[in-house]
CSV table of C-alpha atoms and ligand atoms in Angstrom, one decimal:
chain,number,residue,atom,x,y,z
A,1,MET,CA,39.0,199.4,-29.6
A,2,ILE,CA,37.2,202.5,-31.0
A,3,VAL,CA,33.6,202.2,-32.3
A,4,LEU,CA,32.5,204.5,-34.4
A,5,SER,CA,28.7,205.4,-33.6
A,6,GLY,CA,24.7,206.0,-34.9
A,7,GLY,CA,22.1,206.6,-32.8
A,8,THR,CA,20.0,202.9,-32.8
A,9,GLY,CA,21.8,200.2,-34.3
A,10,THR,CA,25.8,201.0,-32.5
A,11,PRO,CA,24.0,201.3,-29.5
A,12,LYS,CA,22.7,198.4,-29.1
A,13,LEU,CA,25.4,196.2,-30.4
A,14,LEU,CA,27.6,198.5,-27.1
A,15,MET,CA,25.0,197.2,-24.6
A,16,GLY,CA,26.3,193.9,-25.3
A,17,LEU,CA,29.4,195.2,-25.4
A,18,LYS,CA,30.4,197.5,-22.7
A,19,ASP,CA,31.2,194.3,-21.1
A,20,LEU,CA,33.4,192.3,-23.1
A,21,ALA,CA,35.8,195.2,-23.8
A,22,ASP,CA,37.2,198.4,-23.7
A,23,PHE,CA,36.4,200.9,-26.2
A,24,SER,CA,36.1,204.4,-26.8
A,25,VAL,CA,33.0,205.4,-29.2
A,26,VAL,CA,33.5,208.2,-31.8
A,27,VAL,CA,29.7,209.5,-32.4
A,28,ASN,CA,28.1,210.9,-35.1
A,29,THR,CA,27.2,214.8,-34.7
A,30,ALA,CA,25.6,215.8,-37.8
A,31,GLU,CA,21.3,214.9,-37.2
A,32,ASP,CA,22.2,217.6,-34.3
A,33,VAL,CA,19.9,220.2,-33.9
A,34,TRP,CA,18.9,223.1,-31.7
A,35,ILE,CA,14.8,222.5,-30.5
A,36,SER,CA,13.4,224.9,-28.5
A,37,GLY,CA,16.5,226.1,-27.4
A,38,ASN,CA,18.3,223.2,-26.8
A,39,LYS,CA,20.8,221.4,-28.8
A,40,ILE,CA,19.5,217.6,-29.3
A,41,CYS,CA,22.4,215.3,-29.8
A,42,PRO,CA,20.3,212.6,-31.4
A,43,ASP,CA,23.0,209.8,-31.7
A,44,ILE,CA,25.3,210.7,-28.5
A,45,ASP,CA,21.9,210.9,-26.2
A,46,SER,CA,21.4,207.3,-27.1
A,47,VAL,CA,24.7,206.0,-27.0
A,48,VAL,CA,25.1,208.2,-23.2
A,49,TYR,CA,21.2,206.3,-22.2
A,50,ALA,CA,22.4,203.0,-24.2
A,51,LEU,CA,25.9,202.8,-22.2
A,52,ALA,CA,23.7,203.9,-18.4
A,53,GLU,CA,21.1,200.8,-19.6
A,54,ILE,CA,18.3,203.6,-19.8
A,55,ILE,CA,17.3,204.2,-23.2
A,56,ASP,CA,14.1,203.8,-24.9
A,57,ASP,CA,15.0,199.7,-26.1
A,58,GLU,CA,11.6,200.1,-27.8
A,59,LYS,CA,12.6,203.4,-29.5
A,60,TRP,CA,15.9,203.4,-29.8
A,61,TRP,CA,15.4,206.9,-29.3
A,62,GLY,CA,14.8,208.9,-25.5
A,63,ILE,CA,15.0,207.2,-21.3
A,64,LYS,CA,12.7,204.1,-20.7
A,65,GLY,CA,9.1,205.6,-18.7
A,66,ASP,CA,10.1,209.3,-19.8
A,67,SER,CA,7.0,211.8,-19.7
A,68,PHE,CA,5.6,214.2,-22.5
A,69,ARG,CA,4.4,216.4,-20.3
A,70,THR,CA,6.1,220.0,-21.5
A,71,HIS,CA,6.3,218.2,-25.0
A,72,GLU,CA,2.9,218.2,-23.9
A,73,LYS,CA,1.7,221.6,-22.8
A,74,LEU,CA,4.2,224.0,-25.4
A,75,LYS,CA,1.3,222.5,-28.1
A,76,GLU,CA,-1.4,223.9,-26.2
A,77,LEU,CA,0.1,227.5,-26.0
A,78,GLY,CA,0.5,227.0,-29.4
A,79,TYR,CA,3.7,226.4,-30.7
A,80,ASP,CA,4.4,223.3,-31.9
A,81,GLU,CA,8.2,221.6,-31.2
A,82,MET,CA,9.2,219.7,-34.2
A,83,MET,CA,10.8,216.4,-32.3
A,84,ALA,CA,8.9,214.7,-28.7
A,85,VAL,CA,11.1,215.8,-26.9
A,86,GLY,CA,10.8,213.9,-23.2
A,87,ASP,CA,10.9,215.7,-19.9
A,88,LEU,CA,13.8,213.4,-18.6
A,89,ASP,CA,15.5,213.5,-21.6
A,90,ARG,CA,15.7,217.1,-22.8
A,91,ALA,CA,17.4,217.7,-18.7
A,92,THR,CA,20.1,216.1,-20.6
A,93,HIS,CA,19.9,218.9,-23.5
A,94,ILE,CA,19.5,221.7,-20.8
A,95,LEU,CA,22.5,220.9,-19.2
A,96,ARG,CA,24.5,220.5,-22.5
A,97,SER,CA,23.1,223.1,-23.9
A,98,GLU,CA,23.8,225.3,-20.3
A,99,LEU,CA,27.9,224.2,-20.5
A,100,LEU,CA,27.7,225.6,-24.4
A,101,ARG,CA,26.2,228.6,-23.7
A,102,LYS,CA,29.3,228.7,-20.4
A,103,GLY,CA,32.5,228.5,-23.1
A,104,LYS,CA,32.7,225.2,-22.8
A,105,ASN,CA,33.0,223.0,-26.2
A,106,LEU,CA,30.9,220.3,-27.4
A,107,VAL,CA,33.5,217.5,-26.7
A,108,GLU,CA,33.7,219.5,-23.1
A,109,ALA,CA,29.9,219.1,-22.7
A,110,THR,CA,29.3,215.5,-24.2
A,111,LYS,CA,32.3,214.4,-21.1
A,112,PHE,CA,30.4,215.6,-18.2
A,113,VAL,CA,27.1,214.3,-19.8
A,114,ALA,CA,28.1,210.8,-19.8
A,115,GLU,CA,30.4,210.9,-16.6
A,116,VAL,CA,27.0,212.7,-14.5
A,117,TYR,CA,25.3,209.4,-16.0
A,118,GLY,CA,27.7,207.3,-14.4
A,119,VAL,CA,28.8,205.8,-18.0
A,120,LYS,CA,32.6,205.0,-17.9
A,121,HIS,CA,34.0,204.9,-21.1
A,122,GLY,CA,34.8,208.0,-23.6
A,123,ILE,CA,32.5,208.9,-25.8
A,124,TYR,CA,33.4,211.7,-28.0
A,125,PRO,CA,31.5,213.8,-31.2
A,126,MET,CA,33.0,213.5,-34.2
A,127,CYS,CA,33.7,217.7,-34.2
A,128,ASN,CA,32.8,220.5,-32.4
A,129,GLU,CA,31.4,222.2,-35.4
A,130,GLU,CA,28.1,222.5,-35.9
A,131,VAL,CA,27.7,220.1,-38.9
A,132,ALA,CA,23.6,219.6,-40.4
A,133,THR,CA,23.2,216.8,-42.3
A,134,THR,CA,20.6,217.6,-45.2
A,135,ILE,CA,18.5,216.0,-47.0
A,136,VAL,CA,18.4,217.6,-51.6
A,137,THR,CA,14.3,216.4,-52.4
A,138,PRO,CA,12.4,217.5,-54.7
A,139,GLU,CA,10.8,220.0,-52.8
A,140,GLY,CA,14.1,221.3,-52.0
A,141,GLU,CA,16.4,221.3,-49.3
A,142,MET,CA,15.6,220.1,-45.5
A,143,HIS,CA,17.6,219.0,-42.4
A,144,PHE,CA,17.8,215.7,-41.4
A,145,GLN,CA,15.0,216.0,-38.9
A,146,GLU,CA,12.9,217.7,-41.2
A,147,PHE,CA,13.2,214.8,-43.5
A,148,TRP,CA,13.2,211.9,-40.9
A,149,VAL,CA,10.6,213.6,-37.7
A,150,LYS,CA,8.5,215.8,-39.2
A,151,ARG,CA,7.8,214.4,-42.8
A,152,LYS,CA,8.2,210.7,-41.7
A,153,GLY,CA,11.1,209.9,-44.2
A,154,VAL,CA,8.5,210.4,-47.0
A,155,PRO,CA,9.8,212.8,-49.5
A,156,ASP,CA,12.0,211.1,-52.2
A,157,VAL,CA,16.3,211.1,-51.7
A,158,VAL,CA,17.7,213.0,-54.8
A,159,ASP,CA,21.1,214.3,-53.1
A,160,LEU,CA,22.2,214.3,-49.5
A,161,TYR,CA,25.1,216.1,-48.0
A,162,PHE,CA,26.4,218.3,-44.6
A,163,LYS,CA,26.6,221.4,-44.0
A,164,GLY,CA,29.6,222.8,-42.4
A,165,ILE,CA,31.8,219.8,-42.8
A,166,GLU,CA,34.8,221.6,-45.0
A,167,LYS,CA,35.0,223.4,-40.8
A,168,ALA,CA,35.0,220.8,-39.1
A,169,ARG,CA,37.9,219.0,-36.9
A,170,ILE,CA,38.9,216.2,-36.0
A,171,PRO,CA,38.8,216.9,-31.6
A,172,GLN,CA,42.2,216.6,-30.0
A,173,GLU,CA,40.7,214.1,-27.6
A,174,VAL,CA,39.7,211.8,-30.5
A,175,LEU,CA,43.0,212.6,-32.8
A,176,GLU,CA,44.8,210.8,-29.1
A,177,VAL,CA,42.8,207.8,-29.3
A,178,LEU,CA,43.4,207.2,-32.8
A,179,LYS,CA,46.6,207.2,-31.7
A,180,ARG,CA,46.2,205.4,-29.7
A,181,ASP,CA,44.2,202.0,-30.8
A,182,ASP,CA,44.1,200.2,-33.6
A,183,GLU,CA,41.2,198.5,-33.9
A,184,VAL,CA,37.5,200.4,-35.0
A,185,LEU,CA,35.0,199.0,-35.3
A,186,ILE,CA,31.2,200.2,-37.3
A,187,GLY,CA,28.3,199.1,-35.6
A,188,PRO,CA,25.0,198.6,-37.5
A,189,SER,CA,24.7,202.3,-38.3
A,190,ASN,CA,23.7,203.7,-41.7
A,191,PRO,CA,26.4,204.1,-43.8
A,192,ILE,CA,25.3,207.3,-45.6
A,193,THR,CA,24.2,209.9,-42.8
A,194,SER,CA,25.5,208.3,-39.5
A,195,ILE,CA,28.8,206.7,-40.6
A,196,THR,CA,30.1,209.3,-43.7
A,197,PRO,CA,29.8,212.5,-41.3
A,198,ILE,CA,32.4,211.2,-39.6
A,199,LEU,CA,34.9,209.2,-42.2
A,200,SER,CA,34.4,212.8,-43.7
A,201,VAL,CA,35.8,215.0,-41.1
A,202,GLU,CA,39.0,216.5,-42.6
A,203,GLY,CA,42.2,213.6,-41.7
A,204,PHE,CA,39.5,210.7,-40.6
A,205,ARG,CA,39.2,208.9,-42.9
A,206,LYS,CA,43.5,208.2,-43.5
A,207,ARG,CA,43.9,207.8,-40.0
A,208,LEU,CA,42.1,203.8,-40.3
A,209,SER,CA,44.6,203.2,-43.1
A,210,GLY,CA,47.1,200.5,-41.5
A,211,LYS,CA,44.3,199.5,-39.0
A,212,LYS,CA,42.0,196.6,-38.3
A,213,VAL,CA,38.0,197.9,-38.9
A,214,ILE,CA,35.3,195.6,-38.0
A,215,ALA,CA,31.9,196.4,-40.4
A,216,ILE,CA,29.2,195.0,-38.7
A,217,SER,CA,26.1,195.7,-41.9
A,218,PRO,CA,23.0,197.7,-41.4
A,219,ILE,CA,21.4,196.4,-44.7
A,220,VAL,CA,20.4,191.9,-44.3
A,221,GLY,CA,18.9,191.0,-48.0
A,222,ASN,CA,18.3,194.4,-49.9
A,223,ASN,CA,16.4,196.7,-46.4
A,224,PRO,CA,18.0,198.0,-43.6
A,225,VAL,CA,16.9,196.3,-40.3
A,226,SER,CA,15.1,200.0,-39.6
A,227,GLY,CA,15.5,203.4,-40.6
A,228,PRO,CA,16.0,205.6,-43.9
A,229,ALA,CA,19.7,203.8,-45.2
A,230,GLY,CA,17.6,202.6,-48.2
A,231,LYS,CA,16.7,205.4,-49.7
A,232,PHE,CA,20.3,207.6,-48.8
A,233,MET,CA,22.6,204.5,-50.5
A,234,LYS,CA,20.7,204.8,-53.7
A,235,ALA,CA,20.7,208.7,-54.0
A,236,LYS,CA,24.3,208.0,-52.9
A,237,GLY,CA,24.9,205.4,-55.8
A,238,PHE,CA,25.5,202.2,-53.5
A,239,GLU,CA,24.0,199.5,-54.0
A,240,VAL,CA,21.5,198.8,-50.5
A,241,SER,CA,23.0,195.1,-49.8
A,242,PRO,CA,25.9,194.1,-47.6
A,243,ARG,CA,27.9,194.5,-50.7
A,244,GLY,CA,26.4,198.1,-51.0
A,245,VAL,CA,27.9,198.9,-47.3
A,246,PHE,CA,31.1,196.8,-48.3
A,247,GLU,CA,31.9,199.4,-51.1
A,248,VAL,CA,31.2,203.0,-48.9
A,249,TYR,CA,34.3,201.8,-46.6
A,250,ARG,CA,36.1,199.9,-49.2
A,251,ASP,CA,39.7,202.2,-49.2
A,252,PHE,CA,40.0,200.8,-45.0
A,253,LEU,CA,37.6,198.0,-45.0
A,254,SER,CA,39.5,194.4,-43.2
A,255,ALA,CA,36.0,192.5,-42.0
A,256,LEU,CA,33.1,192.9,-43.0
A,257,VAL,CA,29.8,191.0,-40.7
A,258,VAL,CA,27.0,190.1,-42.6
A,259,ASP,CA,23.9,188.2,-40.5
A,260,GLU,CA,23.2,184.8,-41.3
A,261,ALA,CA,20.0,185.4,-43.7
A,262,ASP,CA,23.3,186.9,-45.9
A,263,SER,CA,25.3,183.4,-45.9
A,264,LYS,CA,26.0,183.6,-48.7
A,265,LEU,CA,28.4,186.7,-48.8
A,266,ALA,CA,30.7,184.7,-46.5
A,267,SER,CA,33.8,184.2,-48.1
A,268,GLY,CA,36.9,186.8,-47.6
A,269,ASN,CA,36.9,189.1,-46.1
A,270,THR,CA,32.7,188.3,-45.7
A,271,PHE,CA,31.2,186.7,-42.5
A,272,ALA,CA,27.7,185.8,-41.0
A,273,THR,CA,26.5,185.5,-38.2
A,274,LYS,CA,22.9,186.7,-36.5
A,275,THR,CA,23.6,190.0,-36.6
A,276,ILE,CA,19.8,190.6,-35.8
A,277,MET,CA,19.5,192.0,-32.4
A,278,LYS,CA,16.5,191.4,-30.3
A,279,SER,CA,17.6,191.5,-26.9
A,280,LYS,CA,21.1,192.3,-24.1
A,281,GLU,CA,22.0,188.0,-24.9
A,282,ASP,CA,21.7,189.0,-28.3
A,283,ALA,CA,23.9,191.9,-28.6
A,284,VAL,CA,26.2,189.9,-26.7
A,285,ARG,CA,26.8,187.4,-28.7
A,286,LEU,CA,28.0,189.5,-31.7
A,287,SER,CA,30.5,191.3,-29.4
A,288,GLU,CA,31.8,188.3,-28.7
A,289,PHE,CA,31.8,187.5,-32.4
A,290,VAL,CA,33.6,190.0,-32.8
A,291,LEU,CA,35.8,190.3,-30.6
A,292,LYS,CA,37.2,187.4,-31.5
A,293,LEU,CA,37.4,188.4,-34.9
A,294,PHE,CA,39.6,190.7,-34.2
A,295,ASP,CA,41.6,188.6,-32.8
A,296,LYS,CA,42.2,186.8,-35.9
A,297,LEU,CA,43.2,189.6,-38.4
B,11,GDP,P1,20.2,207.3,-36.3
B,11,GDP,O1,20.9,207.5,-36.2
B,11,GDP,O2,19.2,206.4,-36.0
B,11,GDP,O3,20.1,206.3,-38.2
B,11,GDP,O4,21.0,205.0,-36.0
B,11,GDP,P2,22.7,204.1,-36.7
B,11,GDP,O5,22.8,204.2,-37.1
B,11,GDP,O6,23.3,203.5,-35.0
B,11,GDP,O7,21.9,202.6,-36.6
B,11,GDP,C1,20.8,202.5,-37.9
B,11,GDP,C2,21.0,201.7,-38.7
B,11,GDP,O8,20.9,200.3,-37.5
B,11,GDP,C3,20.0,201.6,-39.7
B,11,GDP,O9,20.6,201.0,-41.0
B,11,GDP,C4,19.5,199.6,-39.7
B,11,GDP,O10,19.3,198.7,-40.2
B,11,GDP,C5,20.3,199.2,-38.5
B,11,GDP,N1,20.1,198.4,-37.2
B,11,GDP,C6,19.3,198.9,-36.6
B,11,GDP,N2,18.6,197.6,-35.4
B,11,GDP,C7,20.1,196.4,-35.6
B,11,GDP,C8,19.6,195.8,-36.0
B,11,GDP,O11,19.4,194.7,-34.6
B,11,GDP,N3,21.1,194.1,-37.1
B,11,GDP,C9,21.6,195.9,-37.4
B,11,GDP,N4,22.6,193.8,-38.1
B,11,GDP,N5,21.6,196.2,-38.0
B,11,GDP,C10,20.0,197.3,-37.3
């Protein structure tokens, strides 16, 4: 199975799926950013930390129990780092960036990082090239991280685009996984800024047709469970609802899983179950539901 992932909803699910199924994860890298000399891949890091069971499961980013002494010292020295980077988390970023500086590509650096954390599943960036989700606001354009971390998601969103996406290519390793596996799971991730960048890498979308593709809605009722997905879906002309999620994936989706609170939508290729994950048990139960659904399709 191939799982497409962003950095919060899907990593939560992976904590349950990891002991039940064999899978590879293709991860969004359009939110990556160089900070204080190192490349931060927020979604890759969250997937690695979730599968290594060391993720901070309150914030859903960074390492559980991490300290922020370097970040705080930098502030004291007059350097205001845009993002609060944990001390242990920074070690991951340094390791990755050193590999990149030595000429490895992101696929190779990610493989190395996943292995040193003891992660057995294949984790792949959607591409080796740099892509940057750029948010268009009435105040001008800004990088996703500036919008979400620095400006706390406050500015209105007029539009957004993925800078550099036209140069992005599906890595050979991902092409092989796409050739081999016929089941694709889109976890409960932001359809616009986490999944659409992956789908927008040249040729990715068309490689999904003919496969069994299940998506879990990150929207319950008319609101995202967390994060800015609502603002982005609206800006792209989609209804903020599970139906809107379905529309984003319309051309290839086999089945949509919605929350039990939206059970009125269940019919045809839409199935309802509890999708809110507050514990590993919730993630295991939702994973079992999805695995059974793949068997039925
Ligand atoms: P990001 O990279 O941090 O934006 O992370 P993702 O795109 O992977 O996840 C963000 C999305 O996950 C948001 O749209 C949330 O609504 C959704 N989400 C987070 N937790 C849950 C959950 O427990 N259940 C469901 N159904 N969606 C969730």
